[in-house]
């Protein structure tokens, strides 16, 4: 498992302080992050692969400073967004998966083979040559997952990956997250997804208010909502 | 090109993109020089033969070539009135052959192959143009067309649901704003997917 360390991290958007002096070490296999809208969860996970640079403090992944080694860190950390439409950048399904393998020094045959395997794993083989925009919402999120996992990251970070999905599709995505061999860090409002996770962190107004076993942190979050 | 590719393994599907592009250009140019209807009819026959060779489904082919027939329906009588039936027939056949050839290229070539072709074309100019970046730019543009179309549909629906009367501004402002948000999000995703160079 990789070790992700936040050291004294603060971040603001304009006047609004979203994270305040946060220190955190993440090394468990499956970590959930919960909190209200605007609590700073998304900002927190975006710091892990350098999508956001902190105003103060440092973030490291396996000792690599994210701000200095962004490219290497992003290769290790795959990121799943809430809206797969924004994540799909190529016109057809297989092209989008193959896109993740660009500039890795792989041969065309190798790229085709890995793409095929990834599509097969996510049940998208029949759609390989279809335009990505014609897929259903659930299939788009599966494509986003396939495109991230084909790059064989060590860590998968997901920012509310099931928020836009119906109950069946969100269960399917949740099952896939459970079955992943990678280290997984998931921000979600779907609390049942986190029940068997190793650690859950609850964030409120940019600070950690609960951190520990899922039951503990989820109870703290529920108490906050009440 | 978006979603028009018709999967297959024919000679035409496997032929190198740049070769196809070169043959397409030469073919369209050549058709421009053919002045006799019978020559053009032969050319049309050859193109039809190529469609059969490629094994493109009739429906996909019709979707591509069909629209030009509507234009011809108006243009041919006008041309015939102004300069006679023979020039009208020549014009119609030329257009038909050229459009059908171009459509055949689209139907048998994936977007990725077109991009690679362009990149290879641009490579000799590597000192001035970054071929990969141009290729990516084209790919993302293609991808964004359905995305923006969806935004427009959404905004139109929202407008109908709220009963706002039709004003261009009420359509344009939300479409532009949402497109810019989408652009931000896509930029973020590109970075996350390793395109930070």
Coordinates of C-alpha atoms in Angstrom, one line a residue:
Chain A
X1 CA 0.0 0.0 0.0
X2 CA 1.1 3.5 -0.7
X3 CA 1.4 6.0 2.1
X4 CA -0.1 9.5 1.5
X5 CA 0.9 12.1 4.0
X6 CA -0.7 15.6 4.5
X7 CA 1.4 17.8 6.6
X8 CA 0.0 21.1 7.9
X9 CA -2.1 21.6 4.8
X10 CA -4.3 24.7 4.4
X11 CA -6.2 25.9 1.4
X12 CA -8.6 28.7 0.5
X13 CA -10.7 29.6 -2.5
X14 CA -10.7 33.4 -2.4
X15 CA -11.9 34.4 1.0
X16 CA -13.3 31.0 1.9
X17 CA -11.0 28.7 3.9
X18 CA -11.7 25.1 2.8
X19 CA -8.9 23.3 4.7
X20 CA -7.3 24.4 7.9
X21 CA -3.9 23.1 9.0
X22 CA -4.7 19.5 8.3
X23 CA -2.2 16.7 9.0
X24 CA -3.1 13.2 8.0
X25 CA -1.4 9.9 7.1
X26 CA -3.3 7.6 4.8
X27 CA -1.9 4.1 4.4
X28 CA -4.9 1.8 4.9
X29 CA -6.2 -0.3 1.9
X30 CA -9.7 1.1 1.8
X31 CA -10.4 4.6 3.1
X32 CA -13.7 6.5 3.0
X33 CA -14.2 10.2 3.3
X34 CA -17.6 11.6 4.3
X35 CA -18.8 15.1 5.0
X36 CA -21.4 17.7 4.0
X37 CA -21.3 19.6 0.6
X38 CA -18.6 22.2 0.8
X39 CA -16.9 20.6 3.8
X40 CA -13.6 20.3 1.9
X41 CA -13.7 16.6 0.9
X42 CA -13.2 17.2 -2.8
X43 CA -10.4 19.6 -2.1
X44 CA -8.7 17.1 0.1
X45 CA -8.6 14.3 -2.4
X46 CA -7.6 16.7 -5.3
X47 CA -4.5 17.5 -3.3
X48 CA -3.4 13.9 -3.5
X49 CA -2.7 14.0 -7.2
X50 CA -1.9 17.7 -7.5
X51 CA -5.1 18.9 -9.1
X52 CA -5.0 21.5 -6.4
X53 CA -1.8 23.0 -5.0
X54 CA -2.1 23.8 -1.2
X55 CA -1.6 27.3 -0.1
X56 CA 0.4 26.0 2.9
X57 CA 1.8 22.7 3.9
X58 CA 2.9 19.7 1.8
X59 CA 1.3 16.5 0.4
X60 CA 3.5 13.5 -0.3
X61 CA 2.7 10.1 -1.9
X62 CA 5.3 7.4 -1.0
X63 CA 7.7 10.2 -0.1
X64 CA 7.2 12.0 -3.4
X65 CA 6.3 15.6 -3.0
X66 CA 3.1 16.0 -5.2
X67 CA 3.9 19.6 -6.3
X68 CA 7.4 18.6 -7.5
X69 CA 6.7 15.1 -8.9
X70 CA 3.2 15.6 -10.3
X71 CA 3.7 13.4 -13.3
X72 CA 5.0 10.5 -11.4
X73 CA 2.4 10.9 -8.7
X74 CA -0.5 11.0 -11.2
X75 CA 0.8 7.8 -12.8
X76 CA 0.5 6.1 -9.4
X77 CA -2.8 7.7 -8.4
X78 CA -5.8 7.2 -10.7
X79 CA -8.7 9.7 -10.2
X80 CA -12.4 9.0 -10.8
X81 CA -14.6 12.1 -11.0
X82 CA -18.3 12.4 -10.2
X83 CA -19.4 13.2 -13.7
X84 CA -17.8 10.7 -16.2
X85 CA -18.8 12.9 -19.1
X86 CA -16.0 15.3 -18.1
X87 CA -13.5 12.5 -17.7
X88 CA -14.1 10.9 -21.1
X89 CA -11.9 12.7 -23.6
X90 CA -11.9 10.6 -26.7
X91 CA -14.8 10.1 -29.1
X92 CA -15.1 6.3 -28.9
X93 CA -15.0 3.8 -26.0
X94 CA -11.9 1.9 -26.9
X95 CA -10.0 5.1 -27.9
X96 CA -10.8 6.6 -24.5
X97 CA -9.3 3.6 -22.7
X98 CA -6.3 3.5 -25.0
X99 CA -5.8 7.2 -24.3
X100 CA -4.6 6.4 -20.7
X101 CA -1.8 4.4 -22.2
X102 CA -0.3 7.1 -24.3
X103 CA 3.3 8.1 -23.8
X104 CA 4.2 5.0 -21.8
X105 CA 6.5 3.6 -24.4
X106 CA 4.0 0.7 -25.1
X107 CA 3.7 -0.8 -28.6
X108 CA 0.4 -0.4 -30.5
X109 CA -0.3 -4.1 -30.1
X110 CA 0.3 -3.9 -26.3
X111 CA -2.0 -1.0 -26.0
X112 CA -4.7 -2.8 -28.0
X113 CA -4.3 -5.9 -25.8
X114 CA -4.5 -4.0 -22.5
X115 CA -7.5 -2.0 -23.8
X116 CA -9.3 -5.1 -24.8
X117 CA -8.7 -6.7 -21.4
X118 CA -9.9 -3.6 -19.6
X119 CA -13.1 -3.4 -21.7
X120 CA -13.7 -7.1 -21.1
X121 CA -13.3 -6.7 -17.3
X122 CA -15.9 -3.9 -17.2
X123 CA -18.4 -5.6 -19.6
X124 CA -17.8 -2.9 -22.3
X125 CA -16.5 -5.2 -25.0
X126 CA -19.7 -4.9 -27.0
X127 CA -19.4 -1.1 -27.0
X128 CA -15.7 -0.9 -27.9
X129 CA -16.2 0.9 -31.2
X130 CA -19.3 2.9 -30.1
X131 CA -19.3 6.6 -29.5
X132 CA -18.7 7.3 -25.8
X133 CA -21.5 9.8 -25.6
X134 CA -24.1 7.3 -26.5
X135 CA -23.4 5.1 -23.4
X136 CA -25.8 5.2 -20.4
X137 CA -24.7 7.1 -17.2
X138 CA -23.7 3.8 -15.5
X139 CA -21.8 2.6 -18.5
X140 CA -20.0 5.9 -18.7
X141 CA -18.8 5.6 -15.1
X142 CA -17.7 2.0 -15.9
X143 CA -15.7 3.4 -18.9
X144 CA -14.1 6.0 -16.6
X145 CA -13.1 3.2 -14.2
X146 CA -11.8 1.1 -17.1
X147 CA -9.8 4.0 -18.4
X148 CA -8.2 4.7 -15.0
X149 CA -7.5 1.1 -14.1
X150 CA -5.9 0.2 -17.5
X151 CA -3.1 2.5 -16.4
X152 CA -2.5 0.2 -13.4
X153 CA -2.3 2.8 -10.7
X154 CA -1.4 1.9 -7.2
X155 CA -4.0 4.1 -5.6
X156 CA -7.5 4.9 -6.9
X157 CA -9.1 8.1 -5.7
X158 CA -12.8 8.6 -6.4
X159 CA -14.7 11.8 -5.8
X160 CA -18.4 10.8 -5.3
X161 CA -18.3 8.2 -8.0
X162 CA -21.9 7.0 -7.5
X163 CA -23.7 10.3 -7.0
X164 CA -25.1 10.6 -10.5
X165 CA -26.0 6.9 -10.8
X166 CA -29.2 4.9 -10.1
X167 CA -29.4 2.4 -7.2
X168 CA -28.4 -0.6 -9.3
X169 CA -25.5 1.1 -11.0
X170 CA -24.2 2.6 -7.8
X171 CA -24.2 -0.8 -6.2
X172 CA -22.3 -2.2 -9.2
X173 CA -19.7 0.5 -8.9
X174 CA -19.5 0.0 -5.1
X175 CA -18.9 -3.8 -5.7
X176 CA -16.1 -3.0 -8.1
X177 CA -14.5 -0.7 -5.6
X178 CA -14.7 -3.5 -3.0
X179 CA -13.1 -6.0 -5.4
X180 CA -10.2 -3.7 -6.4
X181 CA -6.8 -4.9 -5.4
X182 CA -5.5 -1.3 -5.4
X183 CA -5.5 1.1 -2.5
X184 CA -8.8 2.9 -2.6
X185 CA -9.8 6.4 -1.3
X186 CA -13.5 7.2 -1.9
X187 CA -15.4 10.3 -1.1
X188 CA -19.1 9.5 -1.0
X189 CA -22.5 10.2 0.4
X190 CA -23.5 6.6 -0.1
X191 CA -22.7 5.5 3.5
X192 CA -23.4 1.8 3.1
X193 CA -20.6 1.7 0.5
X194 CA -18.1 2.3 3.4
X195 CA -19.4 -0.3 5.9
X196 CA -16.6 -2.7 5.5
X197 CA -13.8 -0.1 4.8
X198 CA -10.7 -0.1 6.9
X199 CA -11.0 3.6 7.9
X200 CA -13.4 6.4 7.5
X201 CA -12.7 10.1 7.9
X202 CA -15.4 12.6 8.5
X203 CA -14.7 16.2 7.6
X204 CA -16.6 19.3 8.6
X205 CA -15.6 22.9 7.6
X206 CA -12.2 21.9 6.5
X207 CA -11.2 20.0 9.7
X208 CA -11.3 16.3 10.6
X209 CA -14.0 15.7 13.3
X210 CA -13.9 11.9 13.3
X211 CA -11.4 9.3 12.1
X212 CA -11.4 5.6 12.6
X213 CA -13.5 2.5 12.1
X214 CA -16.5 3.0 9.7
X215 CA -19.1 2.7 12.4
X216 CA -17.4 5.4 14.6
X217 CA -16.9 8.0 11.8
X218 CA -20.3 7.3 10.2
X219 CA -22.1 7.7 13.5
X220 CA -20.2 11.0 14.0
X221 CA -21.3 12.1 10.6
X222 CA -24.9 11.1 11.2
X223 CA -24.9 13.0 14.5
X224 CA -23.7 16.0 12.6
X225 CA -26.6 15.8 10.2
X226 CA -29.2 15.4 13.0
Chain B
X1 CA -16.6 11.2 -38.1
X2 CA -18.2 11.1 -34.6
X3 CA -19.9 7.7 -34.3
X4 CA -20.0 7.3 -38.1
X5 CA -17.3 4.7 -38.3
X6 CA -18.6 1.4 -39.5
X7 CA -16.6 -1.4 -38.0
X8 CA -15.0 -4.0 -40.4
X9 CA -11.9 -5.7 -41.6
X10 CA -12.0 -5.1 -45.3
X11 CA -9.1 -4.0 -47.4
X12 CA -10.4 -0.4 -47.1
X13 CA -10.5 -0.6 -43.3
X14 CA -7.0 -1.9 -43.1
X15 CA -5.4 0.4 -45.7
X16 CA -3.1 3.1 -44.3
X17 CA -5.0 6.3 -43.5
X18 CA -2.7 8.6 -45.4
X19 CA -2.9 6.4 -48.5
X20 CA -6.7 6.5 -48.3
X21 CA -6.5 10.3 -47.8
X22 CA -4.2 10.6 -50.8
X23 CA -6.4 8.4 -53.0
X24 CA -9.5 10.3 -51.8
X25 CA -7.9 13.7 -52.8
X26 CA -6.7 12.4 -56.1
X27 CA -10.1 10.8 -56.8
X28 CA -12.0 13.9 -56.1
X29 CA -9.6 16.0 -58.2
X30 CA -9.8 13.4 -61.1
X31 CA -13.6 13.5 -61.0
X32 CA -13.4 17.2 -61.4
X33 CA -11.7 16.7 -64.7
X34 CA -14.0 14.1 -66.1
X35 CA -16.4 15.9 -68.5
X36 CA -18.5 13.2 -70.0
X37 CA -21.5 11.7 -68.2
X38 CA -20.5 8.1 -69.2
X39 CA -17.1 8.6 -67.6
X40 CA -18.7 9.8 -64.4
X41 CA -21.1 6.9 -64.5
X42 CA -18.1 4.5 -64.6
X43 CA -16.5 6.4 -61.7
X44 CA -19.8 6.1 -59.8
X45 CA -19.8 2.3 -60.5
X46 CA -16.2 2.1 -59.2
X47 CA -17.2 3.9 -56.0
X48 CA -20.2 1.6 -55.6
X49 CA -17.8 -1.3 -56.0
X50 CA -15.6 0.1 -53.2
X51 CA -18.6 0.3 -50.9
X52 CA -19.4 -3.4 -51.6
X53 CA -15.7 -4.2 -51.0
X54 CA -15.8 -2.3 -47.6
X55 CA -19.0 -4.1 -46.7
X56 CA -20.6 -0.9 -45.3
X57 CA -24.2 -1.5 -44.3
X58 CA -26.6 0.1 -46.8
X59 CA -28.2 2.1 -44.0
X60 CA -24.9 3.7 -42.9
X61 CA -24.1 4.5 -46.5
X62 CA -27.5 6.0 -47.1
X63 CA -27.1 8.2 -44.0
X64 CA -24.0 9.7 -45.6
X65 CA -25.0 10.0 -49.2
X66 CA -28.7 10.6 -48.8
X67 CA -28.5 14.2 -47.8
X68 CA -26.7 15.2 -51.0
X69 CA -29.6 13.9 -53.0
X70 CA -31.9 16.6 -51.5
X71 CA -29.5 19.3 -52.6
X72 CA -29.3 17.7 -56.1
X73 CA -33.1 17.7 -56.2
X74 CA -33.1 21.5 -56.2
X75 CA -29.7 22.1 -57.9
X76 CA -30.2 19.8 -60.9
X77 CA -33.4 21.4 -62.3
X78 CA -31.9 24.9 -61.9
X79 CA -28.7 23.9 -63.6
X80 CA -30.7 22.2 -66.4
X81 CA -32.8 25.3 -67.0
X82 CA -29.7 27.5 -67.1
X83 CA -27.3 25.5 -69.1
X84 CA -28.9 22.3 -70.2
X85 CA -29.3 18.7 -69.0
X86 CA -25.9 17.4 -69.8
X87 CA -24.0 19.9 -67.6
X88 CA -26.6 19.4 -65.0
X89 CA -26.0 15.6 -65.1
X90 CA -22.2 16.1 -65.0
X91 CA -22.5 18.4 -62.0
X92 CA -24.8 16.0 -60.2
X93 CA -22.6 12.9 -60.8
X94 CA -19.4 14.8 -59.9
X95 CA -20.9 15.8 -56.5
X96 CA -22.3 12.4 -55.9
X97 CA -19.0 10.6 -56.6
X98 CA -17.0 13.1 -54.5
X99 CA -19.4 13.0 -51.5
X100 CA -19.6 9.2 -51.7
X101 CA -15.8 8.8 -51.8
X102 CA -15.4 11.2 -48.8
X103 CA -18.1 9.4 -46.9
X104 CA -16.4 6.1 -47.6
X105 CA -13.2 7.4 -46.0
X106 CA -15.2 8.5 -42.9
X107 CA -17.0 5.1 -42.7
X108 CA -13.9 3.0 -42.9
X109 CA -11.5 5.1 -40.7
X110 CA -11.5 5.5 -37.0
X111 CA -11.0 8.8 -35.4
X112 CA -7.8 7.5 -33.8
X113 CA -6.5 6.5 -37.3
X114 CA -7.3 10.0 -38.7
X115 CA -5.5 11.6 -35.8
X116 CA -2.4 9.4 -36.2
X117 CA -2.5 10.2 -39.9
X118 CA -2.6 13.9 -39.2
X119 CA 0.2 13.6 -36.7
X120 CA 2.4 11.8 -39.3
X121 CA 1.6 14.5 -41.8
X122 CA 2.6 17.2 -39.3
X123 CA 5.7 15.4 -38.1
X124 CA 8.1 17.0 -40.7
X125 CA 7.0 20.3 -39.3
X126 CA 7.9 19.3 -35.8
X127 CA 10.1 22.3 -35.3
X128 CA 7.1 24.6 -35.5
X129 CA 4.1 22.4 -34.6
X130 CA 3.6 19.9 -31.8
X131 CA 1.8 17.1 -33.8
X132 CA 0.6 15.2 -30.7
X133 CA -0.9 18.3 -29.3
X134 CA -2.7 19.2 -32.6
X135 CA -4.0 15.6 -32.7
X136 CA -5.3 15.8 -29.2
X137 CA -6.9 19.2 -29.8
X138 CA -8.9 17.7 -32.7
X139 CA -9.9 14.6 -30.7
X140 CA -11.2 16.7 -27.8
X141 CA -13.0 19.0 -30.1
X142 CA -14.8 16.0 -31.6
X143 CA -15.6 14.7 -28.2
X144 CA -17.0 18.1 -27.1
X145 CA -19.5 18.4 -29.9
X146 CA -22.0 15.9 -28.3
X147 CA -21.2 17.3 -24.9
X148 CA -22.2 20.9 -25.9
X149 CA -25.2 19.5 -27.8
X150 CA -26.3 17.9 -24.5
X151 CA -25.8 21.2 -22.7
X152 CA -28.0 23.0 -25.2
X153 CA -30.7 20.3 -24.9
X154 CA -30.6 20.6 -21.1
X155 CA -30.9 24.3 -21.2
X156 CA -33.8 24.2 -23.6
X157 CA -35.6 21.7 -21.5
X158 CA -35.0 23.8 -18.3
X159 CA -36.3 26.8 -20.1
X160 CA -39.4 25.0 -21.3
X161 CA -40.0 23.6 -17.8
X162 CA -39.8 27.1 -16.3
X163 CA -41.9 28.6 -19.0
X164 CA -39.5 31.4 -19.9
X165 CA -40.3 32.9 -23.3
X166 CA -37.8 32.4 -26.1
X167 CA -35.0 34.9 -26.1
X168 CA -31.6 34.2 -27.6
X169 CA -29.9 35.6 -24.5
X170 CA -31.8 33.3 -22.2
X171 CA -30.4 30.4 -24.2
X172 CA -26.9 31.7 -24.9
X173 CA -25.9 32.8 -21.3
X174 CA -26.5 29.5 -19.6
X175 CA -25.1 27.5 -22.5
X176 CA -21.8 29.5 -22.4
X177 CA -21.6 29.4 -18.6
X178 CA -22.1 25.7 -18.5
X179 CA -19.7 25.1 -21.4
X180 CA -17.0 27.0 -19.5
X181 CA -17.7 24.9 -16.4
X182 CA -17.4 21.7 -18.4
X183 CA -14.2 23.0 -20.0
X184 CA -12.7 23.5 -16.5
X185 CA -13.8 20.0 -15.5
X186 CA -12.4 18.4 -18.7
X187 CA -9.1 20.3 -18.1
X188 CA -8.9 18.9 -14.6
X189 CA -9.6 15.4 -15.9
X190 CA -6.9 15.7 -18.6
X191 CA -4.4 16.6 -16.0
X192 CA -5.5 13.7 -13.8
X193 CA -5.1 11.4 -16.8
X194 CA -1.5 12.4 -17.2
X195 CA -1.8 15.2 -19.8
X196 CA 0.0 17.8 -17.7
X197 CA 2.7 18.5 -20.2

